[in-house]
Short mmCIF file of C-alpha atoms and ligand atoms in Angstrom, two decimals:
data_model
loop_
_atom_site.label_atom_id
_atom_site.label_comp_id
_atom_site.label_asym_id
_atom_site.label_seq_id
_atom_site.Cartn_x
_atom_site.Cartn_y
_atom_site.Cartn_z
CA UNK A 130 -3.97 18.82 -7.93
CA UNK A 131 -7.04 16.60 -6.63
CA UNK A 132 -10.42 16.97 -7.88
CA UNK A 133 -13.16 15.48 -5.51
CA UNK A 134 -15.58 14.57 -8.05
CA UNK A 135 -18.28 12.72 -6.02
CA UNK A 136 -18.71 11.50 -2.36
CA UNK A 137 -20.88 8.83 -1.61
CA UNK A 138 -24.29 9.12 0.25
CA UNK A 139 -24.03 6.10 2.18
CA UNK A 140 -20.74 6.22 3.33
CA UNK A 141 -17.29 8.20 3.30
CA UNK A 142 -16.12 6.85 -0.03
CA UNK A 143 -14.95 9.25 -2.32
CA UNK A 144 -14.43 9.16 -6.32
CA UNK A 145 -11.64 11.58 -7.05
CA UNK A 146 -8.65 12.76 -9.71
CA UNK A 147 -5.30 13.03 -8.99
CA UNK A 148 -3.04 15.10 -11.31
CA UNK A 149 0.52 14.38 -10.76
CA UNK A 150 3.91 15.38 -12.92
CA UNK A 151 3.55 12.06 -15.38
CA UNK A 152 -0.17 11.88 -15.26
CA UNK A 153 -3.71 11.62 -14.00
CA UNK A 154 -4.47 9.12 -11.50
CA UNK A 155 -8.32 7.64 -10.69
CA UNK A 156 -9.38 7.48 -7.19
CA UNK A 157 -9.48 4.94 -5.11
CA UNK A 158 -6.62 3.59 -6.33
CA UNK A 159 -4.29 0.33 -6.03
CA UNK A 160 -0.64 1.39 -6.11
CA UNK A 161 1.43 -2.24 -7.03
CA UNK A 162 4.33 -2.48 -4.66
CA UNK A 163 7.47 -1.80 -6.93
CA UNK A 164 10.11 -2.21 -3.88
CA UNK A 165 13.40 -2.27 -5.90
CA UNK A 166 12.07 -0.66 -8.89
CA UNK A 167 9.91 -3.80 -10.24
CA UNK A 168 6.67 -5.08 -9.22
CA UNK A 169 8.38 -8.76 -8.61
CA UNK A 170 7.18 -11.41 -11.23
CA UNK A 171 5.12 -8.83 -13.69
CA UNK A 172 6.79 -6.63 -16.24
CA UNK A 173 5.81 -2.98 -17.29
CA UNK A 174 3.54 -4.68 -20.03
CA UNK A 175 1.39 -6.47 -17.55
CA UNK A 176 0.87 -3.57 -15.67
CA UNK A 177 -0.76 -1.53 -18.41
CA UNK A 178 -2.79 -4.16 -19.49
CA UNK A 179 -4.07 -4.38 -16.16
CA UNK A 180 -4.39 -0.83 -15.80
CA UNK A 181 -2.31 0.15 -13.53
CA UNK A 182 -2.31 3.52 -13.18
CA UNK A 183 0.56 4.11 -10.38
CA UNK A 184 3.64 2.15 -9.20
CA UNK A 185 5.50 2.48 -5.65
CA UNK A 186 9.11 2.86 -5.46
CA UNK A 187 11.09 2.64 -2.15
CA UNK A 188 13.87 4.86 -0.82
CA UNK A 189 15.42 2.73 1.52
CA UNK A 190 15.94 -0.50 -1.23
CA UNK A 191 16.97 1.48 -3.80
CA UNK A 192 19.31 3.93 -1.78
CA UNK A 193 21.05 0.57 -0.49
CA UNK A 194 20.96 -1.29 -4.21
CA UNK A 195 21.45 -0.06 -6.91
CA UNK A 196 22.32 2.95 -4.91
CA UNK A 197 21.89 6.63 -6.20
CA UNK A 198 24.82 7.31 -8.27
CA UNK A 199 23.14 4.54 -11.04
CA UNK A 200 19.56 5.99 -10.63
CA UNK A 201 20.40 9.84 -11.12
CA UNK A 202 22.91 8.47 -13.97
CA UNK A 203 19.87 6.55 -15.66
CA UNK A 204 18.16 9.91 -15.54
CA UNK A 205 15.87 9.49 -12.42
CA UNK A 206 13.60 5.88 -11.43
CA UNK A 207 10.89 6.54 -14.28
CA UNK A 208 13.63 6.12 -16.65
CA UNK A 209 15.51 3.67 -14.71
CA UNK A 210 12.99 1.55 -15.07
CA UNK A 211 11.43 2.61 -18.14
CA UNK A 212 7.90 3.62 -16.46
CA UNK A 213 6.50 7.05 -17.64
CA UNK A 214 3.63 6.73 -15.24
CA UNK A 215 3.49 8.31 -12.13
CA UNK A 216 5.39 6.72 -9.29
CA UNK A 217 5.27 7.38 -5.81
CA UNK A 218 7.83 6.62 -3.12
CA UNK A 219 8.02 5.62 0.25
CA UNK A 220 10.24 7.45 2.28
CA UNK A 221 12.35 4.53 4.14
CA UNK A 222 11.10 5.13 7.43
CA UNK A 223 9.43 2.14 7.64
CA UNK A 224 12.07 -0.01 6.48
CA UNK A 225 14.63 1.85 8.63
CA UNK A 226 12.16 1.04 11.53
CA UNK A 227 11.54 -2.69 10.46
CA UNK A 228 14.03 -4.32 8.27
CA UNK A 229 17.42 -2.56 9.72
CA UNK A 230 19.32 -3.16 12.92
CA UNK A 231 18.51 0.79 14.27
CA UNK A 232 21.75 1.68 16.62
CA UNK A 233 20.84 5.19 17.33
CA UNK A 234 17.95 7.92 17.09
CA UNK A 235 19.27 11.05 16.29
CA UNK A 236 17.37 14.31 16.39
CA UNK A 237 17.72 14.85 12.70
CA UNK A 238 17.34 10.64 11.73
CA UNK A 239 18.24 7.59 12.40
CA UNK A 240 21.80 5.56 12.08
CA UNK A 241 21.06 1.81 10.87
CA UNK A 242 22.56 -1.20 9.99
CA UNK A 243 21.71 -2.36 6.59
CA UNK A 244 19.54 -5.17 6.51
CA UNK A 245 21.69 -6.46 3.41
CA UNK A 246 25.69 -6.39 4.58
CA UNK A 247 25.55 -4.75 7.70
CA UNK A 248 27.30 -1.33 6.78
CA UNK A 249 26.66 2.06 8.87
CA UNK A 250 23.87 4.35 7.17
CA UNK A 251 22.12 7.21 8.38
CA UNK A 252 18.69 8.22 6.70
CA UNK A 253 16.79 10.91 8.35
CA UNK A 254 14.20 13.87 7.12
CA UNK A 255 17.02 15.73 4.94
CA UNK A 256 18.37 12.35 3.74
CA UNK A 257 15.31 10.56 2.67
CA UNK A 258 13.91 14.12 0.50
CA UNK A 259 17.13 14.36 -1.28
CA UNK A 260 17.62 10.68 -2.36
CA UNK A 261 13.21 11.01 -3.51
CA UNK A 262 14.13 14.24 -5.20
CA UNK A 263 17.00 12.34 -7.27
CA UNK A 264 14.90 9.29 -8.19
CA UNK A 265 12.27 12.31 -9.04
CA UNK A 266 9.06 10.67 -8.08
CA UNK A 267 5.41 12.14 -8.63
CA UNK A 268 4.82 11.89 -5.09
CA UNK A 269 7.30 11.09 -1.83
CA UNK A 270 6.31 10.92 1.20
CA UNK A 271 7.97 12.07 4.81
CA UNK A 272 10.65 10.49 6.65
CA UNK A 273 8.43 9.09 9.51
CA UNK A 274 8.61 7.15 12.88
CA UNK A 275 6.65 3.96 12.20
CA UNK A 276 6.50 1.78 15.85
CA UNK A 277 5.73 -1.35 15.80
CA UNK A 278 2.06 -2.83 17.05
CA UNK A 279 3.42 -3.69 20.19
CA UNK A 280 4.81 -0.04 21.72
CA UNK A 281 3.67 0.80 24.46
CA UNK A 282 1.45 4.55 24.35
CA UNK A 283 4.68 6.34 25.45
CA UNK A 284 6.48 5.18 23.07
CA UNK A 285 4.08 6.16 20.60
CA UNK A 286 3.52 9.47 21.87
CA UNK A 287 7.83 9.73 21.37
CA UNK A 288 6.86 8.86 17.69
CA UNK A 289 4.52 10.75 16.85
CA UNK A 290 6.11 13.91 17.98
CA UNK A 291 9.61 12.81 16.13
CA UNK A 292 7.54 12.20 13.32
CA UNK A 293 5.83 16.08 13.26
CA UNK A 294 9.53 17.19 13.79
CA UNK A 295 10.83 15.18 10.93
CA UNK A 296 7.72 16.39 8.64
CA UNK A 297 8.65 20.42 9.43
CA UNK A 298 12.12 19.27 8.46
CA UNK A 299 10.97 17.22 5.45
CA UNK A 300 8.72 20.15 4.13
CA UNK A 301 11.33 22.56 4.06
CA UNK A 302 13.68 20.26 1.45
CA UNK A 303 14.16 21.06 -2.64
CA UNK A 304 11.81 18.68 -4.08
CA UNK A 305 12.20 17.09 -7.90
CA UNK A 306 9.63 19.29 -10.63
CA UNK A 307 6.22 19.10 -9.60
CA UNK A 308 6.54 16.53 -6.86
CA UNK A 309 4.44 16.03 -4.37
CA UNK A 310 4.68 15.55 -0.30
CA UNK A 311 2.36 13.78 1.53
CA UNK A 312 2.78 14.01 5.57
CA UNK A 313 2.17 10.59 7.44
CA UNK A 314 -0.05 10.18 10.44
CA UNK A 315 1.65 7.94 12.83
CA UNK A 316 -0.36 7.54 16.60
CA UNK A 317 -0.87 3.51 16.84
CA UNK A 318 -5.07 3.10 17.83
CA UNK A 319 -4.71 5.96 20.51
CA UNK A 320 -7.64 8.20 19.02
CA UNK A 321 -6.18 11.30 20.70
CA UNK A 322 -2.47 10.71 19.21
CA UNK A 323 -4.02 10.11 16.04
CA UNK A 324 -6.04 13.45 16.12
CA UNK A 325 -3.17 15.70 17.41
CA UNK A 326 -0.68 14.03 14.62
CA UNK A 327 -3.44 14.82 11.67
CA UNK A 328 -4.29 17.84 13.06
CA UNK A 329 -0.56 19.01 13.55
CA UNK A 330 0.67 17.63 10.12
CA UNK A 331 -2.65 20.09 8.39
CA UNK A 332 -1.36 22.28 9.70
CA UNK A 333 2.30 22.65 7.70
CA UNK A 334 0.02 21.99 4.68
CA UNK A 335 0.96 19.10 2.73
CA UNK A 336 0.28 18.20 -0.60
CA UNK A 337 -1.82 15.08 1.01
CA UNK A 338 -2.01 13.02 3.94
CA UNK A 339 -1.44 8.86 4.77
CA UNK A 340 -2.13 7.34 7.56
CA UNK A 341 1.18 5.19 8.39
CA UNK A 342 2.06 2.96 11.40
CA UNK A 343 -0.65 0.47 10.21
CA UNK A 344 0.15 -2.98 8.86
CA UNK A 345 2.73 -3.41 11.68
CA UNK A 346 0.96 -6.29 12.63
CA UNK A 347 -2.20 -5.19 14.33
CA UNK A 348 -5.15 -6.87 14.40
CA UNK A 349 -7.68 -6.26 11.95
CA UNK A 350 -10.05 -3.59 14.18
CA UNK A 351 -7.06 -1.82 15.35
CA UNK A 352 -6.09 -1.14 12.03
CA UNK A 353 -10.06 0.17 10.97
CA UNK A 354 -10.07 2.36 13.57
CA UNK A 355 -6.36 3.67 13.20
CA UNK A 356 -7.45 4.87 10.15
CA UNK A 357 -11.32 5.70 11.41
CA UNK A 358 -9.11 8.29 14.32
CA UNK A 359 -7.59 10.21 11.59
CA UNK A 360 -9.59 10.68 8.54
CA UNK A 361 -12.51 12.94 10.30
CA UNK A 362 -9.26 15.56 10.89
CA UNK A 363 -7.80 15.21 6.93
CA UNK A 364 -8.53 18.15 4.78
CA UNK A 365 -11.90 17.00 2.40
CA UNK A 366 -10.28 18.49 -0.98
CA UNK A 367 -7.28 16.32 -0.06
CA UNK A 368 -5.41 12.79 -1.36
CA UNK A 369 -5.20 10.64 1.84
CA UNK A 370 -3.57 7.35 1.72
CA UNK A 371 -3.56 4.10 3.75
CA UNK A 372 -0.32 2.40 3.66
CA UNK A 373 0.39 -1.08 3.01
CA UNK A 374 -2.94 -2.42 3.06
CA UNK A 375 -4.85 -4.67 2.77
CA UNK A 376 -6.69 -7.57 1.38
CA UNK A 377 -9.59 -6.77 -1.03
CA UNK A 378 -12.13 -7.22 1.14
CA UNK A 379 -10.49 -4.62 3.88
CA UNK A 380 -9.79 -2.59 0.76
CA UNK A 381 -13.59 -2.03 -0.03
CA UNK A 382 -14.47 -1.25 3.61
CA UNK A 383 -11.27 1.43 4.15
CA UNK A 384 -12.71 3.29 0.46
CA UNK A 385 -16.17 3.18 2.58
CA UNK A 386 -13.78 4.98 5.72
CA UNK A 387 -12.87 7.76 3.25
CA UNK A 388 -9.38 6.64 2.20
CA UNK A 389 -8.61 7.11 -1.51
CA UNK A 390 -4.78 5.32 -1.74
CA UNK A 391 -3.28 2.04 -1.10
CA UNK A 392 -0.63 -0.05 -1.82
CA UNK A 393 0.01 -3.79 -0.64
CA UNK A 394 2.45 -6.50 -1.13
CA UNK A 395 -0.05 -9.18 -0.60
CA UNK A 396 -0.86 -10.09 -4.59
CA UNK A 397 2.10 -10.67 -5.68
CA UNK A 398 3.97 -12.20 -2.26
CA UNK A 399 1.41 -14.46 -1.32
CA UNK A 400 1.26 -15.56 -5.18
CA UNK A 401 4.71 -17.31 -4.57
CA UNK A 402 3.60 -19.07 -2.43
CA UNK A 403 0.58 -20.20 -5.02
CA UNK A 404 -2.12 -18.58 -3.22
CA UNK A 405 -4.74 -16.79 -5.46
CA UNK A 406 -6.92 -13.67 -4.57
CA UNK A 407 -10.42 -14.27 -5.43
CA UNK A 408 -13.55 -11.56 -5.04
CA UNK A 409 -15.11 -14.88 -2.39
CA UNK A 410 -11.34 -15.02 -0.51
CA UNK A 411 -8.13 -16.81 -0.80
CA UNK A 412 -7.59 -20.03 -2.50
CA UNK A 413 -4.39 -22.41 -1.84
CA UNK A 414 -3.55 -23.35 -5.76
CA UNK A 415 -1.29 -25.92 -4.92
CA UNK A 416 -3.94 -28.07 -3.13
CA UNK A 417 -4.93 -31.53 -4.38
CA UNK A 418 -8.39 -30.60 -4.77
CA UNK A 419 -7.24 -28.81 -8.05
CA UNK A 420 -5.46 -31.59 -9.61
CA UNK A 421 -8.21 -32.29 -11.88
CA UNK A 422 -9.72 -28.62 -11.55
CA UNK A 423 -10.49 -27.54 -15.39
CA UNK A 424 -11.63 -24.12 -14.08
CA UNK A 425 -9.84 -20.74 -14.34
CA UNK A 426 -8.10 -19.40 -11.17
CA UNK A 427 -11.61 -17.52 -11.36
CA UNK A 428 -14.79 -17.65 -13.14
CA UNK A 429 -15.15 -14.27 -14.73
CA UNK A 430 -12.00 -13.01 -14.37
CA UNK A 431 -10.75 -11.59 -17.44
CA UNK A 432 -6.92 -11.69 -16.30
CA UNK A 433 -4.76 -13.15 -19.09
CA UNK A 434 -3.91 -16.18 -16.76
CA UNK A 435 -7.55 -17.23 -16.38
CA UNK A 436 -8.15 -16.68 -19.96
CA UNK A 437 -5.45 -19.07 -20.51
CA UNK A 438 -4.93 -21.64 -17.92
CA UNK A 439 -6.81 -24.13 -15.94
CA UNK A 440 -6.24 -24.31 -12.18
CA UNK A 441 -4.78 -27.97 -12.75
CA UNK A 442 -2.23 -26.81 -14.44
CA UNK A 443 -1.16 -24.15 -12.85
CA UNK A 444 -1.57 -26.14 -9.54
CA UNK A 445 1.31 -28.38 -11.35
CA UNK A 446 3.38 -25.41 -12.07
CA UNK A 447 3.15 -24.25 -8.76
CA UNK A 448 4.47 -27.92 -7.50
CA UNK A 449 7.00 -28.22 -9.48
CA UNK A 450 8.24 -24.74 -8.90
CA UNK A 451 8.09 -23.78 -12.45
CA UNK A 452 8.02 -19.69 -12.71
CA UNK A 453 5.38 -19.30 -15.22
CA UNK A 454 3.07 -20.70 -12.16
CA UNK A 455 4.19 -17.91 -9.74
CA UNK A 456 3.89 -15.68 -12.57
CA UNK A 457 0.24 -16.33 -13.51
CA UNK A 458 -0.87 -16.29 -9.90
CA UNK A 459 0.76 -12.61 -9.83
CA UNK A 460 -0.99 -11.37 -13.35
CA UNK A 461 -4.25 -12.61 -11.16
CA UNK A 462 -4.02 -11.21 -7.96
CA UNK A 463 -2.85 -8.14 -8.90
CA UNK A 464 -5.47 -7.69 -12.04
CA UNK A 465 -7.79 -8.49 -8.88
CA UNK A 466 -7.22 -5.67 -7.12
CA UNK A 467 -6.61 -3.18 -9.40
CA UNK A 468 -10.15 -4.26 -10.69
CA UNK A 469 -12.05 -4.41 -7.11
CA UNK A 470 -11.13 -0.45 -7.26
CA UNK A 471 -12.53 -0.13 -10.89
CA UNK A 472 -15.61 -1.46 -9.93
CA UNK A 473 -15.60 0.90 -6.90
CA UNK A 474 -14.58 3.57 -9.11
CA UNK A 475 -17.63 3.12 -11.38
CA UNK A 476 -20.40 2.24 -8.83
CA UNK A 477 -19.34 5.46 -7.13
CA UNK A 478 -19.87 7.43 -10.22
CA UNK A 479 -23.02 5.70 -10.75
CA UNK A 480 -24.62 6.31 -6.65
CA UNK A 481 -23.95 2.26 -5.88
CA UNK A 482 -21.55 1.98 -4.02
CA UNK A 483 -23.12 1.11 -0.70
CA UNK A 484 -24.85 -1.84 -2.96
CA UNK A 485 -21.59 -3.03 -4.39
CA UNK A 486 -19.70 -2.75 -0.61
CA UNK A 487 -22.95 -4.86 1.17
CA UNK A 488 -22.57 -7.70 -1.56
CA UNK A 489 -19.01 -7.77 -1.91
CA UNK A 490 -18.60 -8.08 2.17
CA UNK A 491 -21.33 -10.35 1.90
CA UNK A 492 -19.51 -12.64 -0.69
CA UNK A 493 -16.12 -12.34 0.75
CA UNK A 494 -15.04 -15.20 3.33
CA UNK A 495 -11.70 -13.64 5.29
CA UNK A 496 -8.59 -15.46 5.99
CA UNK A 497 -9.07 -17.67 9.39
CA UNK A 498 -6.41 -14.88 11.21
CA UNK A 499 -8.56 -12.11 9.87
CA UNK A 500 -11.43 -13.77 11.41
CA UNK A 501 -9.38 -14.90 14.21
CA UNK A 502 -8.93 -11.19 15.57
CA UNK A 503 -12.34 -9.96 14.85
CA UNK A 504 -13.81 -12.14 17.24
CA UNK A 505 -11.24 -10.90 19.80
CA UNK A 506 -12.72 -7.94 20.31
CA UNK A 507 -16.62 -8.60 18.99
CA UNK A 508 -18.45 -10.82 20.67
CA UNK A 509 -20.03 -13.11 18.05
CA UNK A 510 -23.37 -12.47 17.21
CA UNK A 511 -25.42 -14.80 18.74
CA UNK A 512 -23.72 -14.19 22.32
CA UNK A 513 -24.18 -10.47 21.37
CA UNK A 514 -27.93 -10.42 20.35
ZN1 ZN B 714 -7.76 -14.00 -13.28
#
């Protein structure tokens, strides 16, 4: 099911293959964030072009709208939304945990408000398998406890060992053909919770292994070493997957931390807002100093929107809220990211990867939060040396 095909020397990045029920997937990979069964403001075409290679679905969304009844009558979500590539879902825990208005947890799940119209719903272990074995994903993933950043280590502790209770639970559900479970580490940056949740979850032997409860909000080194706790107790002939991160520089340096899977909203939300991804940081489009900018978004890129438009004029787009603008600055980001892990892809093959991850961190200028929370817990350098 996963082929490790070549770790590198300088680091613990690894170049592996995937094989999943509608295809072959190359690791690292960037998952685009299909929440309700589109990857907002790019269509199926785009994707390809760009090479994407896997999509995320989400249980909660699509259990609320369209609701199951229309997915299993479309013939499962590949066909619902006319994408034969492999798709992997996320299990609705975190949504249940941060978008719904929770009312009680119950030792089998969790009874929730919807976010949408406020009606009474209950998702839990048995819930969440059944409604990813009738949208018949490649890969689902357990019904976890996700806390937020700010628990306190009790209430951690109460999630993690919820979320080993749901997994057992989880694990014993009929799954769609050939699909997939990954377990979820939860354990906030407590190294010991994190260690007794991976080890626990190898244990029941899952098909591969994500480490969840990050991008709750933490700061930037919480979220390293959330992710730097678990991975030394993941099995090495194993998928393991970092959820909902991060921006492409953090993307290069969690490959480097031995994580193989990701998937982030950040290319295509922060593109509506005319932001643009670039391989030196973020750019704000709709500034003036683009008016008269007859540059692409980025010199280089080979994204159909740079091979087409000037920054100028997508700057006006942006302004005058025309979609096309939004659009563009989508096709971009996301063709950005998918081709940051290409290039890691192919230096790993070729034994340059700890080249490629020195001059890419050494190019890339982080947002002014991102940089922000580093130096809340490092002491800058010259105070330092
Ligand atoms: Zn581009």
């Amino acid at each position: 099911m996963f082929d490790l095909l070549k770790t590198d020397t300088s680091s613990l990045a690894r170049l592996g293959r995937l094989t999943t029920a509608h295809g072959v997937v190359q690791t690292p990979v960037f998952m685009p964030v299909g929440t309700q069964a589109s990857v907002k403001a790019l269509d199926p075409r785009e994707l390809d072009e760009m090479g994407t290679e896997i999509l995320l679905g989400n249980t909660y969304h699509l259990h609320i709208r369209p609701g199951l009844d229309i997915i299993s009558e479309a013939g499962g979500l590949h066909q619902f939304m006319n994408w034969h590539k492999p798709i992997l879902t996320d299990s609705g825990g975190f949504q249940v945990f941060s978008l719904a208005k929770i009312r009680k947890i119950k030792p089998h799940g969790v009874e929730f408000r919807s976010h949408l119209d406020g009606s009474l719903l209950f998702l839990g272990p048995k819930e969440s398998m059944e409604i990813q074995r009738v949208l018949g994903s490649d890969i689902a993933m357990v019904f976890d406890d996700c806390p937020p950043h700010t628990a306190t280590p009790r209430e951690v502790r109460g999630a993690v060992e919820r979320t080993l209770r749901w997994a057992a639970e989880c694990r014993e559900q009929p799954r769609a053909k050939g699909q997939l479970v990954f377990g979820i580490v939860q354990g906030g940056s407590h190294a010991e919770l994190r260690e007794e949740c991976a080890r626990a979850l190898t244990a029941m032997k899952f098909d591969g292994y994500a480490v969840g409860g990050v991008s709750v909000g933490e700061p930037e080194p919480e979220m390293m070493k959330a992710v730097e706790y678990a991975v030394p107790f993941l099995p090495e002939n194993q998928p393991r997957y970092a959820m909902g991160l991060g921006t492409p520089a953090q993307l290069v340096e969690l490959v480097a931390r031995g994580v193989d899977m990701f998937d982030c909203v950040l290319p295509t939300r922060v593109a509506r807002n005319g932001t643009a991804y670039t391989r030196k940081g973020t750019i704000s489009l709709k500034g003036g100093a683009y008016k008269r900018d007859w540059g692409p978004i980025e010199e280089g890129c080979d994204c159909f929107a740079c091979q087409r438009f000037t920054r100028a004029y997508l700057r006006h787009l942006l302004n005058v809220n025309e979609i096309l603008g939004l659009r563009m600055v989508s096709v971009h980001n996301s063709h950005l990211f998918l081709r940051v892990m290409a290039d890691m892809r192919q230096h790993l093959a070729a034994g340059t990867f700890g080249e490629f991850r020195r001059e890419f961190i050494a190019g890339y200028r982080p947002s002014r939060k991102v940089l922000a929370a580093r130096q809340c817990t490092q002491p800058p350098v010259d105070e330092a040396g």
